PDB file of C-alpha atoms and ligand atoms in Angstrom:
ATOM      1  CA  MET A   1      16.833 -13.993   6.691  1.00  0.00           C
ATOM      2  CA  ALA A   2      15.045 -10.962   8.122  1.00  0.00           C
ATOM      3  CA  ALA A   3      16.641  -7.538   7.675  1.00  0.00           C
ATOM      4  CA  VAL A   4      17.793  -5.926  10.893  1.00  0.00           C
ATOM      5  CA  SER A   5      15.569  -3.043  11.990  1.00  0.00           C
ATOM      6  CA  VAL A   6      17.093   0.402  12.502  1.00  0.00           C
ATOM      7  CA  PHE A   7      14.740   0.849  15.466  1.00  0.00           C
ATOM      8  CA  ARG A   8      15.695  -0.126  18.992  1.00  0.00           C
ATOM      9  CA  PRO A   9      14.938  -3.640  20.170  1.00  0.00           C
ATOM     10  CA  GLY A  10      11.814  -3.807  22.314  1.00  0.00           C
ATOM     11  CA  LEU A  11      10.351  -0.597  20.840  1.00  0.00           C
ATOM     12  CA  PHE A  12       6.955  -2.254  20.364  1.00  0.00           C
ATOM     13  CA  LYS A  13       7.049  -4.553  23.399  1.00  0.00           C
ATOM     14  CA  HIS A  14       3.485  -5.158  24.709  1.00  0.00           C
ATOM     15  CA  LYS A  15       1.945  -3.609  21.589  1.00  0.00           C
ATOM     16  CA  VAL A  16      -0.557  -5.449  19.408  1.00  0.00           C
ATOM     17  CA  ALA A  17      -0.788  -4.930  15.656  1.00  0.00           C
ATOM     18  CA  ILE A  18      -3.109  -6.135  12.929  1.00  0.00           C
ATOM     19  CA  VAL A  19      -1.440  -6.287   9.516  1.00  0.00           C
ATOM     20  CA  THR A  20      -3.816  -7.132   6.683  1.00  0.00           C
ATOM     21  CA  GLY A  21      -2.131  -8.944   3.835  1.00  0.00           C
ATOM     22  CA  GLY A  22       0.599  -9.584   6.378  1.00  0.00           C
ATOM     23  CA  GLY A  23       1.738 -12.910   4.949  1.00  0.00           C
ATOM     24  CA  THR A  24       3.377 -11.756   1.732  1.00  0.00           C
ATOM     25  CA  GLY A  25       5.495  -9.021   0.177  1.00  0.00           C
ATOM     26  CA  ILE A  26       5.362  -5.624   1.878  1.00  0.00           C
ATOM     27  CA  GLY A  27       2.915  -6.866   4.539  1.00  0.00           C
ATOM     28  CA  ARG A  28       5.230  -9.665   5.469  1.00  0.00           C
ATOM     29  CA  ALA A  29       8.219  -7.334   5.809  1.00  0.00           C
ATOM     30  CA  ILE A  30       6.146  -5.043   8.041  1.00  0.00           C
ATOM     31  CA  SER A  31       5.070  -7.985  10.201  1.00  0.00           C
ATOM     32  CA  VAL A  32       8.624  -9.315  10.488  1.00  0.00           C
ATOM     33  CA  GLU A  33      10.012  -5.920  11.513  1.00  0.00           C
ATOM     34  CA  LEU A  34       7.222  -5.405  14.080  1.00  0.00           C
ATOM     35  CA  LEU A  35       7.958  -8.854  15.488  1.00  0.00           C
ATOM     36  CA  GLY A  36      11.650  -8.055  15.678  1.00  0.00           C
ATOM     37  CA  LEU A  37      10.730  -5.024  17.774  1.00  0.00           C
ATOM     38  CA  GLY A  38       8.759  -7.130  20.248  1.00  0.00           C
ATOM     39  CA  CYS A  39       5.231  -6.585  18.909  1.00  0.00           C
ATOM     40  CA  ARG A  40       2.438  -9.135  19.005  1.00  0.00           C
ATOM     41  CA  VAL A  41       1.303  -9.309  15.398  1.00  0.00           C
ATOM     42  CA  VAL A  42      -1.878 -10.664  13.873  1.00  0.00           C
ATOM     43  CA  ILE A  43      -1.542 -11.266  10.164  1.00  0.00           C
ATOM     44  CA  SER A  44      -4.685 -11.561   8.167  1.00  0.00           C
ATOM     45  CA  SER A  45      -5.740 -12.427   4.632  1.00  0.00           C
ATOM     46  CA  ARG A  46      -8.242 -14.577   2.770  1.00  0.00           C
ATOM     47  CA  ASN A  47      -6.038 -17.623   2.253  1.00  0.00           C
ATOM     48  CA  ALA A  48      -5.838 -19.405   5.625  1.00  0.00           C
ATOM     49  CA  GLN A  49      -3.362 -22.044   4.485  1.00  0.00           C
ATOM     50  CA  ARG A  50      -0.821 -19.629   3.032  1.00  0.00           C
ATOM     51  CA  LEU A  51      -1.296 -17.325   5.990  1.00  0.00           C
ATOM     52  CA  GLU A  52      -0.569 -20.052   8.530  1.00  0.00           C
ATOM     53  CA  ALA A  53       2.490 -21.148   6.565  1.00  0.00           C
ATOM     54  CA  ALA A  54       3.754 -17.540   6.596  1.00  0.00           C
ATOM     55  CA  ALA A  55       3.129 -17.286  10.344  1.00  0.00           C
ATOM     56  CA  GLN A  56       5.077 -20.504  10.918  1.00  0.00           C
ATOM     57  CA  GLU A  57       8.034 -19.117   8.980  1.00  0.00           C
ATOM     58  CA  MET A  58       7.881 -15.834  10.869  1.00  0.00           C
ATOM     59  CA  ARG A  59       7.915 -17.640  14.209  1.00  0.00           C
ATOM     60  CA  GLN A  60      11.338 -19.016  13.283  1.00  0.00           C
ATOM     61  CA  GLN A  61      12.571 -15.434  12.909  1.00  0.00           C
ATOM     62  CA  ILE A  62      11.415 -14.151  16.289  1.00  0.00           C
ATOM     63  CA  PRO A  63      14.531 -13.437  18.318  1.00  0.00           C
ATOM     64  CA  GLY A  64      14.906 -16.161  20.936  1.00  0.00           C
ATOM     65  CA  GLY A  65      15.101 -15.638  24.678  1.00  0.00           C
ATOM     66  CA  SER A  66      12.917 -13.042  26.311  1.00  0.00           C
ATOM     67  CA  SER A  67      11.106 -11.507  23.300  1.00  0.00           C
ATOM     68  CA  PRO A  68       7.396 -10.994  24.000  1.00  0.00           C
ATOM     69  CA  ALA A  69       6.722 -11.057  20.250  1.00  0.00           C
ATOM     70  CA  SER A  70       4.227 -13.485  18.798  1.00  0.00           C
ATOM     71  CA  VAL A  71       2.477 -13.928  15.501  1.00  0.00           C
ATOM     72  CA  SER A  72      -0.926 -15.389  14.799  1.00  0.00           C
ATOM     73  CA  ALA A  73      -2.782 -15.903  11.557  1.00  0.00           C
ATOM     74  CA  LEU A  74      -6.469 -15.056  11.316  1.00  0.00           C
ATOM     75  CA  LYS A  75      -8.411 -15.505   8.101  1.00  0.00           C
ATOM     76  CA  CYS A  76     -10.474 -12.516   7.051  1.00  0.00           C
ATOM     77  CA  ASN A  77     -11.905 -11.158   3.843  1.00  0.00           C
ATOM     78  CA  ILE A  78     -11.650  -7.434   4.400  1.00  0.00           C
ATOM     79  CA  ARG A  79     -14.394  -6.793   1.849  1.00  0.00           C
ATOM     80  CA  ASN A  80     -16.837  -8.342   4.270  1.00  0.00           C
ATOM     81  CA  GLU A  81     -17.835  -6.137   7.212  1.00  0.00           C
ATOM     82  CA  ASP A  82     -18.918  -9.087   9.392  1.00  0.00           C
ATOM     83  CA  GLU A  83     -15.600 -10.869   8.861  1.00  0.00           C
ATOM     84  CA  VAL A  84     -13.699  -7.714   9.823  1.00  0.00           C
ATOM     85  CA  LYS A  85     -15.866  -7.359  12.945  1.00  0.00           C
ATOM     86  CA  ALA A  86     -15.083 -10.980  13.828  1.00  0.00           C
ATOM     87  CA  LEU A  87     -11.348 -10.403  13.250  1.00  0.00           C
ATOM     88  CA  VAL A  88     -11.293  -7.399  15.564  1.00  0.00           C
ATOM     89  CA  SER A  89     -13.277  -9.275  18.258  1.00  0.00           C
ATOM     90  CA  ALA A  90     -10.941 -12.254  18.019  1.00  0.00           C
ATOM     91  CA  VAL A  91      -7.852 -10.055  18.410  1.00  0.00           C
ATOM     92  CA  LEU A  92      -9.336  -8.275  21.418  1.00  0.00           C
ATOM     93  CA  GLU A  93     -10.334 -11.578  22.975  1.00  0.00           C
ATOM     94  CA  ARG A  94      -6.843 -12.984  22.500  1.00  0.00           C
ATOM     95  CA  TYR A  95      -4.706  -9.950  23.344  1.00  0.00           C
ATOM     96  CA  GLY A  96      -7.020  -7.448  25.033  1.00  0.00           C
ATOM     97  CA  ARG A  97      -5.836  -4.477  22.967  1.00  0.00           C
ATOM     98  CA  ILE A  98      -5.111  -3.225  19.422  1.00  0.00           C
ATOM     99  CA  ASP A  99      -2.447  -0.539  19.223  1.00  0.00           C
ATOM    100  CA  PHE A 100      -1.712  -0.592  15.521  1.00  0.00           C
ATOM    101  CA  LEU A 101      -3.596  -1.273  12.325  1.00  0.00           C
ATOM    102  CA  VAL A 102      -1.700  -1.558   9.057  1.00  0.00           C
ATOM    103  CA  ASN A 103      -4.063  -1.645   6.081  1.00  0.00           C
ATOM    104  CA  ASN A 104      -1.820  -3.375   3.612  1.00  0.00           C
ATOM    105  CA  GLY A 105      -4.241  -5.983   2.216  1.00  0.00           C
ATOM    106  CA  GLY A 106      -5.251  -5.056  -1.281  1.00  0.00           C
ATOM    107  CA  GLY A 107      -4.744  -5.978  -4.834  1.00  0.00           C
ATOM    108  CA  GLN A 108      -4.932  -5.069  -8.471  1.00  0.00           C
ATOM    109  CA  PHE A 109      -4.153  -6.450 -11.882  1.00  0.00           C
ATOM    110  CA  PRO A 110      -2.696  -4.713 -14.916  1.00  0.00           C
ATOM    111  CA  SER A 111      -5.266  -3.784 -17.537  1.00  0.00           C
ATOM    112  CA  PRO A 112      -6.107  -0.744 -19.631  1.00  0.00           C
ATOM    113  CA  VAL A 113      -9.532   0.674 -18.685  1.00  0.00           C
ATOM    114  CA  GLU A 114     -10.872  -0.185 -22.125  1.00  0.00           C
ATOM    115  CA  ASP A 115     -10.502  -3.898 -21.384  1.00  0.00           C
ATOM    116  CA  MET A 116     -11.444  -3.849 -17.703  1.00  0.00           C
ATOM    117  CA  SER A 117     -14.584  -5.707 -16.692  1.00  0.00           C
ATOM    118  CA  SER A 118     -16.997  -4.110 -14.286  1.00  0.00           C
ATOM    119  CA  LYS A 119     -16.377  -7.083 -11.990  1.00  0.00           C
ATOM    120  CA  GLY A 120     -12.605  -6.489 -12.020  1.00  0.00           C
ATOM    121  CA  TRP A 121     -12.997  -2.771 -11.356  1.00  0.00           C
ATOM    122  CA  THR A 122     -15.454  -3.399  -8.520  1.00  0.00           C
ATOM    123  CA  ALA A 123     -13.257  -6.075  -6.929  1.00  0.00           C
ATOM    124  CA  VAL A 124     -10.253  -3.738  -6.760  1.00  0.00           C
ATOM    125  CA  MET A 125     -12.323  -0.855  -5.408  1.00  0.00           C
ATOM    126  CA  ASP A 126     -14.013  -3.168  -2.919  1.00  0.00           C
ATOM    127  CA  THR A 127     -10.803  -4.653  -1.541  1.00  0.00           C
ATOM    128  CA  ASN A 128      -8.755  -1.472  -1.355  1.00  0.00           C
ATOM    129  CA  VAL A 129     -11.338   1.165  -0.462  1.00  0.00           C
ATOM    130  CA  ASN A 130     -14.082  -0.744   1.348  1.00  0.00           C
ATOM    131  CA  GLY A 131     -11.568  -3.105   2.961  1.00  0.00           C
ATOM    132  CA  SER A 132      -9.559  -0.219   4.431  1.00  0.00           C
ATOM    133  CA  PHE A 133     -12.770   1.517   5.519  1.00  0.00           C
ATOM    134  CA  HIS A 134     -14.092  -1.599   7.288  1.00  0.00           C
ATOM    135  CA  CYS A 135     -10.803  -2.250   9.099  1.00  0.00           C
ATOM    136  CA  CYS A 136     -10.390   1.363  10.238  1.00  0.00           C
ATOM    137  CA  GLN A 137     -13.991   1.667  11.380  1.00  0.00           C
ATOM    138  CA  GLN A 138     -14.137  -1.637  13.277  1.00  0.00           C
ATOM    139  CA  VAL A 139     -10.805  -1.147  15.025  1.00  0.00           C
ATOM    140  CA  TYR A 140     -11.813   2.388  15.989  1.00  0.00           C
ATOM    141  CA  ARG A 141     -15.257   1.438  17.272  1.00  0.00           C
ATOM    142  CA  ALA A 142     -14.053  -1.580  19.230  1.00  0.00           C
ATOM    143  CA  TRP A 143     -10.810  -0.192  20.668  1.00  0.00           C
ATOM    144  CA  MET A 144      -9.082   2.947  19.411  1.00  0.00           C
ATOM    145  CA  LYS A 145     -11.946   5.346  20.126  1.00  0.00           C
ATOM    146  CA  GLU A 146     -11.398   4.799  23.843  1.00  0.00           C
ATOM    147  CA  HIS A 147      -7.696   3.960  23.906  1.00  0.00           C
ATOM    148  CA  GLY A 148      -6.027   5.698  20.973  1.00  0.00           C
ATOM    149  CA  GLY A 149      -3.734   4.024  18.510  1.00  0.00           C
ATOM    150  CA  ALA A 150      -2.005   4.411  15.177  1.00  0.00           C
ATOM    151  CA  ILE A 151      -3.148   3.422  11.711  1.00  0.00           C
ATOM    152  CA  VAL A 152      -1.035   3.250   8.563  1.00  0.00           C
ATOM    153  CA  ASN A 153      -2.657   2.769   5.176  1.00  0.00           C
ATOM    154  CA  ILE A 154      -0.463   1.407   2.404  1.00  0.00           C
ATOM    155  CA  ILE A 155      -1.355   3.027  -0.906  1.00  0.00           C
ATOM    156  CA  ALA A 156       0.629   3.432  -4.147  1.00  0.00           C
ATOM    157  CA  ASP A 157       2.412   5.824  -6.476  1.00  0.00           C
ATOM    158  CA  MET A 158      -0.711   7.100  -8.232  1.00  0.00           C
ATOM    159  CA  TRP A 159       0.056  10.827  -8.052  1.00  0.00           C
ATOM    160  CA  ARG A 160      -0.083  11.336 -11.811  1.00  0.00           C
ATOM    161  CA  GLY A 161      -2.917   8.874 -12.369  1.00  0.00           C
ATOM    162  CA  PHE A 162      -2.162   5.185 -12.714  1.00  0.00           C
ATOM    163  CA  PRO A 163      -2.469   4.362 -16.420  1.00  0.00           C
ATOM    164  CA  GLY A 164      -2.545   0.594 -16.864  1.00  0.00           C
ATOM    165  CA  MET A 165      -3.965   0.108 -13.373  1.00  0.00           C
ATOM    166  CA  ALA A 166      -6.609   2.820 -13.169  1.00  0.00           C
ATOM    167  CA  HIS A 167      -8.757   0.912 -10.682  1.00  0.00           C
ATOM    168  CA  SER A 168      -5.893   0.769  -8.228  1.00  0.00           C
ATOM    169  CA  GLY A 169      -5.064   4.438  -8.808  1.00  0.00           C
ATOM    170  CA  ALA A 170      -8.655   5.473  -8.096  1.00  0.00           C
ATOM    171  CA  ALA A 171      -8.843   3.205  -5.049  1.00  0.00           C
ATOM    172  CA  ARG A 172      -5.516   4.333  -3.557  1.00  0.00           C
ATOM    173  CA  ALA A 173      -6.374   7.995  -4.094  1.00  0.00           C
ATOM    174  CA  ALA A 174      -9.598   7.340  -2.180  1.00  0.00           C
ATOM    175  CA  VAL A 175      -7.655   5.766   0.687  1.00  0.00           C
ATOM    176  CA  ASP A 176      -5.211   8.703   0.669  1.00  0.00           C
ATOM    177  CA  ASN A 177      -8.174  11.023   1.169  1.00  0.00           C
ATOM    178  CA  LEU A 178      -9.768   8.725   3.772  1.00  0.00           C
ATOM    179  CA  THR A 179      -6.481   8.921   5.687  1.00  0.00           C
ATOM    180  CA  LYS A 180      -6.793  12.692   5.920  1.00  0.00           C
ATOM    181  CA  SER A 181     -10.464  12.628   6.954  1.00  0.00           C
ATOM    182  CA  LEU A 182      -9.834  10.074   9.685  1.00  0.00           C
ATOM    183  CA  ALA A 183      -6.790  11.943  10.974  1.00  0.00           C
ATOM    184  CA  ILE A 184      -9.133  14.828  11.738  1.00  0.00           C
ATOM    185  CA  GLU A 185     -12.226  12.912  12.854  1.00  0.00           C
ATOM    186  CA  TRP A 186     -10.279  10.678  15.223  1.00  0.00           C
ATOM    187  CA  ALA A 187      -7.781  13.200  16.583  1.00  0.00           C
ATOM    188  CA  PRO A 188      -9.889  13.653  19.748  1.00  0.00           C
ATOM    189  CA  SER A 189      -9.325   9.965  20.527  1.00  0.00           C
ATOM    190  CA  GLY A 190      -5.564  10.261  20.106  1.00  0.00           C
ATOM    191  CA  VAL A 191      -5.608   8.147  16.977  1.00  0.00           C
ATOM    192  CA  ARG A 192      -2.965   9.037  14.397  1.00  0.00           C
ATOM    193  CA  VAL A 193      -3.780   8.043  10.831  1.00  0.00           C
ATOM    194  CA  ASN A 194      -1.113   8.161   8.123  1.00  0.00           C
ATOM    195  CA  ALA A 195      -0.370   6.560   4.780  1.00  0.00           C
ATOM    196  CA  VAL A 196       2.691   5.237   3.004  1.00  0.00           C
ATOM    197  CA  ALA A 197       2.861   5.392  -0.782  1.00  0.00           C
ATOM    198  CA  PRO A 198       5.523   2.997  -2.036  1.00  0.00           C
ATOM    199  CA  GLY A 199       7.118   3.335  -5.460  1.00  0.00           C
ATOM    200  CA  THR A 200       8.004   0.222  -7.410  1.00  0.00           C
ATOM    201  CA  ILE A 201       8.841  -2.344  -4.776  1.00  0.00           C
ATOM    202  CA  PHE A 202      10.266  -5.656  -5.824  1.00  0.00           C
ATOM    203  CA  SER A 203       9.282  -8.814  -4.037  1.00  0.00           C
ATOM    204  CA  ARG A 204       9.146 -12.355  -5.302  1.00  0.00           C
ATOM    205  CA  THR A 205       5.442 -12.618  -4.510  1.00  0.00           C
ATOM    206  CA  ALA A 206       4.641  -9.374  -6.334  1.00  0.00           C
ATOM    207  CA  MET A 207       6.566 -10.592  -9.384  1.00  0.00           C
ATOM    208  CA  GLU A 208       4.694 -13.901  -9.327  1.00  0.00           C
ATOM    209  CA  ASN A 209       1.350 -12.079  -8.991  1.00  0.00           C
ATOM    210  CA  TYR A 210       1.903 -10.413 -12.336  1.00  0.00           C
ATOM    211  CA  LYS A 211       2.473 -13.861 -13.888  1.00  0.00           C
ATOM    212  CA  GLU A 212       4.665 -14.028 -16.998  1.00  0.00           C
ATOM    213  CA  SER A 213       4.736 -10.236 -17.442  1.00  0.00           C
ATOM    214  CA  GLY A 214       6.144  -9.836 -13.903  1.00  0.00           C
ATOM    215  CA  PRO A 215       9.910  -9.996 -14.541  1.00  0.00           C
ATOM    216  CA  GLU A 216       9.695  -7.644 -17.554  1.00  0.00           C
ATOM    217  CA  LEU A 217       7.418  -5.217 -15.679  1.00  0.00           C
ATOM    218  CA  PHE A 218       9.925  -4.908 -12.843  1.00  0.00           C
ATOM    219  CA  LYS A 219      12.985  -4.719 -15.089  1.00  0.00           C
ATOM    220  CA  LEU A 220      11.390  -2.003 -17.238  1.00  0.00           C
ATOM    221  CA  SER A 221      10.740   0.172 -14.203  1.00  0.00           C
ATOM    222  CA  VAL A 222      14.382   0.515 -13.158  1.00  0.00           C
ATOM    223  CA  PRO A 223      15.306   3.454 -15.470  1.00  0.00           C
ATOM    224  CA  ASN A 224      12.268   5.365 -14.153  1.00  0.00           C
ATOM    225  CA  VAL A 225      13.473   5.397 -10.587  1.00  0.00           C
ATOM    226  CA  PRO A 226      15.926   8.158  -9.685  1.00  0.00           C
ATOM    227  CA  ALA A 227      17.720   5.613  -7.495  1.00  0.00           C
ATOM    228  CA  LYS A 228      18.223   3.402 -10.607  1.00  0.00           C
ATOM    229  CA  ARG A 229      17.154   0.426  -8.585  1.00  0.00           C
ATOM    230  CA  LEU A 230      13.877  -0.873  -7.250  1.00  0.00           C
ATOM    231  CA  GLY A 231      12.892  -0.698  -3.611  1.00  0.00           C
ATOM    232  CA  VAL A 232      12.497  -3.736  -1.400  1.00  0.00           C
ATOM    233  CA  PRO A 233       9.709  -4.389   1.123  1.00  0.00           C
ATOM    234  CA  GLU A 234      12.050  -3.759   4.054  1.00  0.00           C
ATOM    235  CA  GLU A 235      12.407  -0.147   2.904  1.00  0.00           C
ATOM    236  CA  VAL A 236       8.650   0.286   3.218  1.00  0.00           C
ATOM    237  CA  SER A 237       8.415  -1.478   6.550  1.00  0.00           C
ATOM    238  CA  SER A 238      10.912   0.873   8.189  1.00  0.00           C
ATOM    239  CA  ALA A 239       8.736   3.831   7.116  1.00  0.00           C
ATOM    240  CA  VAL A 240       5.669   2.101   8.552  1.00  0.00           C
ATOM    241  CA  CYS A 241       7.457   1.359  11.829  1.00  0.00           C
ATOM    242  CA  PHE A 242       8.480   5.016  12.053  1.00  0.00           C
ATOM    243  CA  LEU A 243       4.866   6.170  11.575  1.00  0.00           C
ATOM    244  CA  LEU A 244       3.667   3.718  14.236  1.00  0.00           C
ATOM    245  CA  SER A 245       6.427   4.702  16.640  1.00  0.00           C
ATOM    246  CA  PRO A 246       6.587   7.485  19.237  1.00  0.00           C
ATOM    247  CA  GLY A 247       9.046   9.147  16.822  1.00  0.00           C
ATOM    248  CA  ALA A 248       5.978  10.121  14.790  1.00  0.00           C
ATOM    249  CA  SER A 249       3.921  11.282  17.770  1.00  0.00           C
ATOM    250  CA  PHE A 250       3.180  14.625  16.036  1.00  0.00           C
ATOM    251  CA  VAL A 251       2.541  13.137  12.591  1.00  0.00           C
ATOM    252  CA  SER A 252      -1.025  12.528  11.423  1.00  0.00           C
ATOM    253  CA  GLY A 253      -2.861  12.898   8.134  1.00  0.00           C
ATOM    254  CA  ALA A 254       0.435  12.570   6.282  1.00  0.00           C
ATOM    255  CA  THR A 255       1.270  10.403   3.306  1.00  0.00           C
ATOM    256  CA  LEU A 256       4.911   9.442   3.158  1.00  0.00           C
ATOM    257  CA  ARG A 257       6.155   8.619  -0.333  1.00  0.00           C
ATOM    258  CA  VAL A 258       8.678   5.810  -0.141  1.00  0.00           C
ATOM    259  CA  ASP A 259       9.695   5.896  -3.772  1.00  0.00           C
ATOM    260  CA  ALA A 260      13.176   7.464  -4.051  1.00  0.00           C
ATOM    261  CA  GLY A 261      11.573  10.384  -5.892  1.00  0.00           C
ATOM    262  CA  GLN A 262       9.973   8.184  -8.556  1.00  0.00           C
ATOM    263  CA  SER A 263       6.652  10.019  -8.383  1.00  0.00           C
ATOM    264  CA  LEU A 264       8.468  13.273  -9.267  1.00  0.00           C
ATOM    265  CA  TYR A 265      10.317  11.776 -12.195  1.00  0.00           C
ATOM    266  CA  ARG A 266       8.897  10.002 -15.208  1.00  0.00           C
ATOM    267  CA  SER A 267       6.151   7.589 -16.056  1.00  0.00           C
ATOM    268  CA  LEU A 268       6.529   4.054 -17.350  1.00  0.00           C
ATOM    269  CA  TRP A 269       3.483   4.573 -19.541  1.00  0.00           C
ATOM    270  CA  GLU A 270       4.461   5.213 -23.147  1.00  0.00           C
ATOM    271  CA  ILE A 271       2.146   7.193 -25.405  1.00  0.00           C
ATOM    272  CA  PRO A 272       2.634   6.064 -29.021  1.00  0.00           C
ATOM    273  CA  ASP A 273       2.981   8.704 -31.747  1.00  0.00           C
ATOM    274  CA  HIS A 274      -0.436   9.607 -33.097  1.00  0.00           C
ATOM    275  CA  SER A 275      -2.270  12.284 -35.036  1.00  0.00           C
ATOM    276  CA  ALA A 276      -5.617  11.938 -33.264  1.00  0.00           C
ATOM    277  CA  TRP A 277      -5.393  15.118 -31.212  1.00  0.00           C
ATOM    278  CA  PRO A 278      -7.691  18.060 -32.118  1.00  0.00           C
ATOM    279  CA  GLU A 279      -5.898  20.705 -34.151  1.00  0.00           C
ATOM    280  CA  ALA A 280      -4.652  23.881 -32.476  1.00  0.00           C
ATOM    281  CA  PRO A 281      -6.622  27.062 -33.355  1.00  0.00           C
ATOM    282  CA  ALA A 282      -5.695  28.478 -36.755  1.00  0.00           C
ATOM    283  CA  GLY A 283      -3.296  31.426 -36.771  1.00  0.00           C
ATOM    284  CA  GLU A 284       0.305  32.430 -37.168  1.00  0.00           C
ATOM    285  CA  ASN A 285       1.468  30.450 -34.128  1.00  0.00           C
ATOM    286  CA  ARG A 286      -0.009  27.233 -35.484  1.00  0.00           C
ATOM    287  CA  ASP A 287       1.544  27.936 -38.874  1.00  0.00           C
ATOM    288  CA  SER A 288       4.955  28.569 -37.287  1.00  0.00           C
ATOM    289  CA  LEU A 289       4.678  25.423 -35.184  1.00  0.00           C
ATOM    290  CA  GLN A 290       3.769  23.416 -38.269  1.00  0.00           C
ATOM    291  CA  ASP A 291       6.745  24.940 -40.073  1.00  0.00           C
ATOM    292  CA  LEU A 292       9.039  24.097 -37.197  1.00  0.00           C
ATOM    293  CA  LEU A 293       7.974  20.477 -37.040  1.00  0.00           C
ATOM    294  CA  ASN A 294       7.396  19.909 -40.773  1.00  0.00           C
ATOM    295  CA  PRO A 295       9.388  22.531 -42.673  1.00  0.00           C
ATOM    296  CA  LYS A 296       8.173  23.014 -46.256  1.00  0.00           C
ATOM    297  CA  SER A 297      10.651  21.799 -48.806  1.00  0.00           C
ATOM    298  CA  LYS A 298      12.628  24.680 -50.352  1.00  0.00           C
ATOM    299  CA  LEU A 299      12.836  22.795 -53.668  1.00  0.00           C
TER     300      LEU A 299
HETATM  301  N1  LIG B 301      -5.678  -9.199   0.312  1.00  0.00           N
HETATM  302  C1  LIG B 301      -6.127  -9.074  -0.955  1.00  0.00           C
HETATM  303  N2  LIG B 301      -7.456  -9.158  -0.991  1.00  0.00           N
HETATM  304  C2  LIG B 301      -7.878  -9.345   0.288  1.00  0.00           C
HETATM  305  C3  LIG B 301      -9.134  -9.506   0.884  1.00  0.00           C
HETATM  306  N3  LIG B 301     -10.256  -9.466   0.178  1.00  0.00           N
HETATM  307  N4  LIG B 301      -9.181  -9.696   2.217  1.00  0.00           N
HETATM  308  C4  LIG B 301      -8.046  -9.700   2.929  1.00  0.00           C
HETATM  309  N5  LIG B 301      -6.828  -9.542   2.420  1.00  0.00           N
HETATM  310  C5  LIG B 301      -6.747  -9.366   1.098  1.00  0.00           C
END
């Protein structure tokens, strides 16, 4: 069952949104909340079959009666500029406008850099950075430049690096910076561009994506969240809806951390004890430190 939105019914009546990766996890929650608020939503991803199945399920959740909401599924590989152009054209042909773009489509896989293939690195950079770039640029050129609009980029908690998923950290940091550049470049068109950086968000699909390490990965994160629980996609979607809404009419170039303070707290990445670090410069302070940590036996 869909969570009930805190926003007023009909808030996004007559609006049109594209949500990339809108069929699963956080993207799905965003799409469902937008639909609940009367928006016409286009969900997009590479897997047409799964996307259509998700759209079918979402249609069941649209409030009955007079809601203008609708959901359609359009296949698009955001890495491919021509496919993004075609997506934007198709949306404009069908609905005649694009008010919102939510760049949620992306992906990563856990791996230390040492073991990462060039292909894996490039794929993550391509999807997250180039994909967001293509979607922003095409939507702007075809619609928002003349009519305004709001864009929200979904990034990640990568504020202290992202050890174990360095490709995603680098890519999300790039999108964070792109958000700021676009907020300035496109201000004269009345386009607001913001980002949301979720902490550890639990969803069934995310857990399944990480295969057998998924359940452990999520369970291990709990002590690192000040809230002592994980977030759920609906807690990200409400932040996205706020940034798209008139309530955020003076907000642009901002990145909203939806992480219960996790990014200010501690890292999941454990550094094993080691003695590989270069020695401190010789002197009385080093001697005292050595004494403190390894006191010489008095015997
Ligand atoms: N979600 C993850 N990868 C994607 C891609 N290449 N295109 C669209 N959505 C995606």
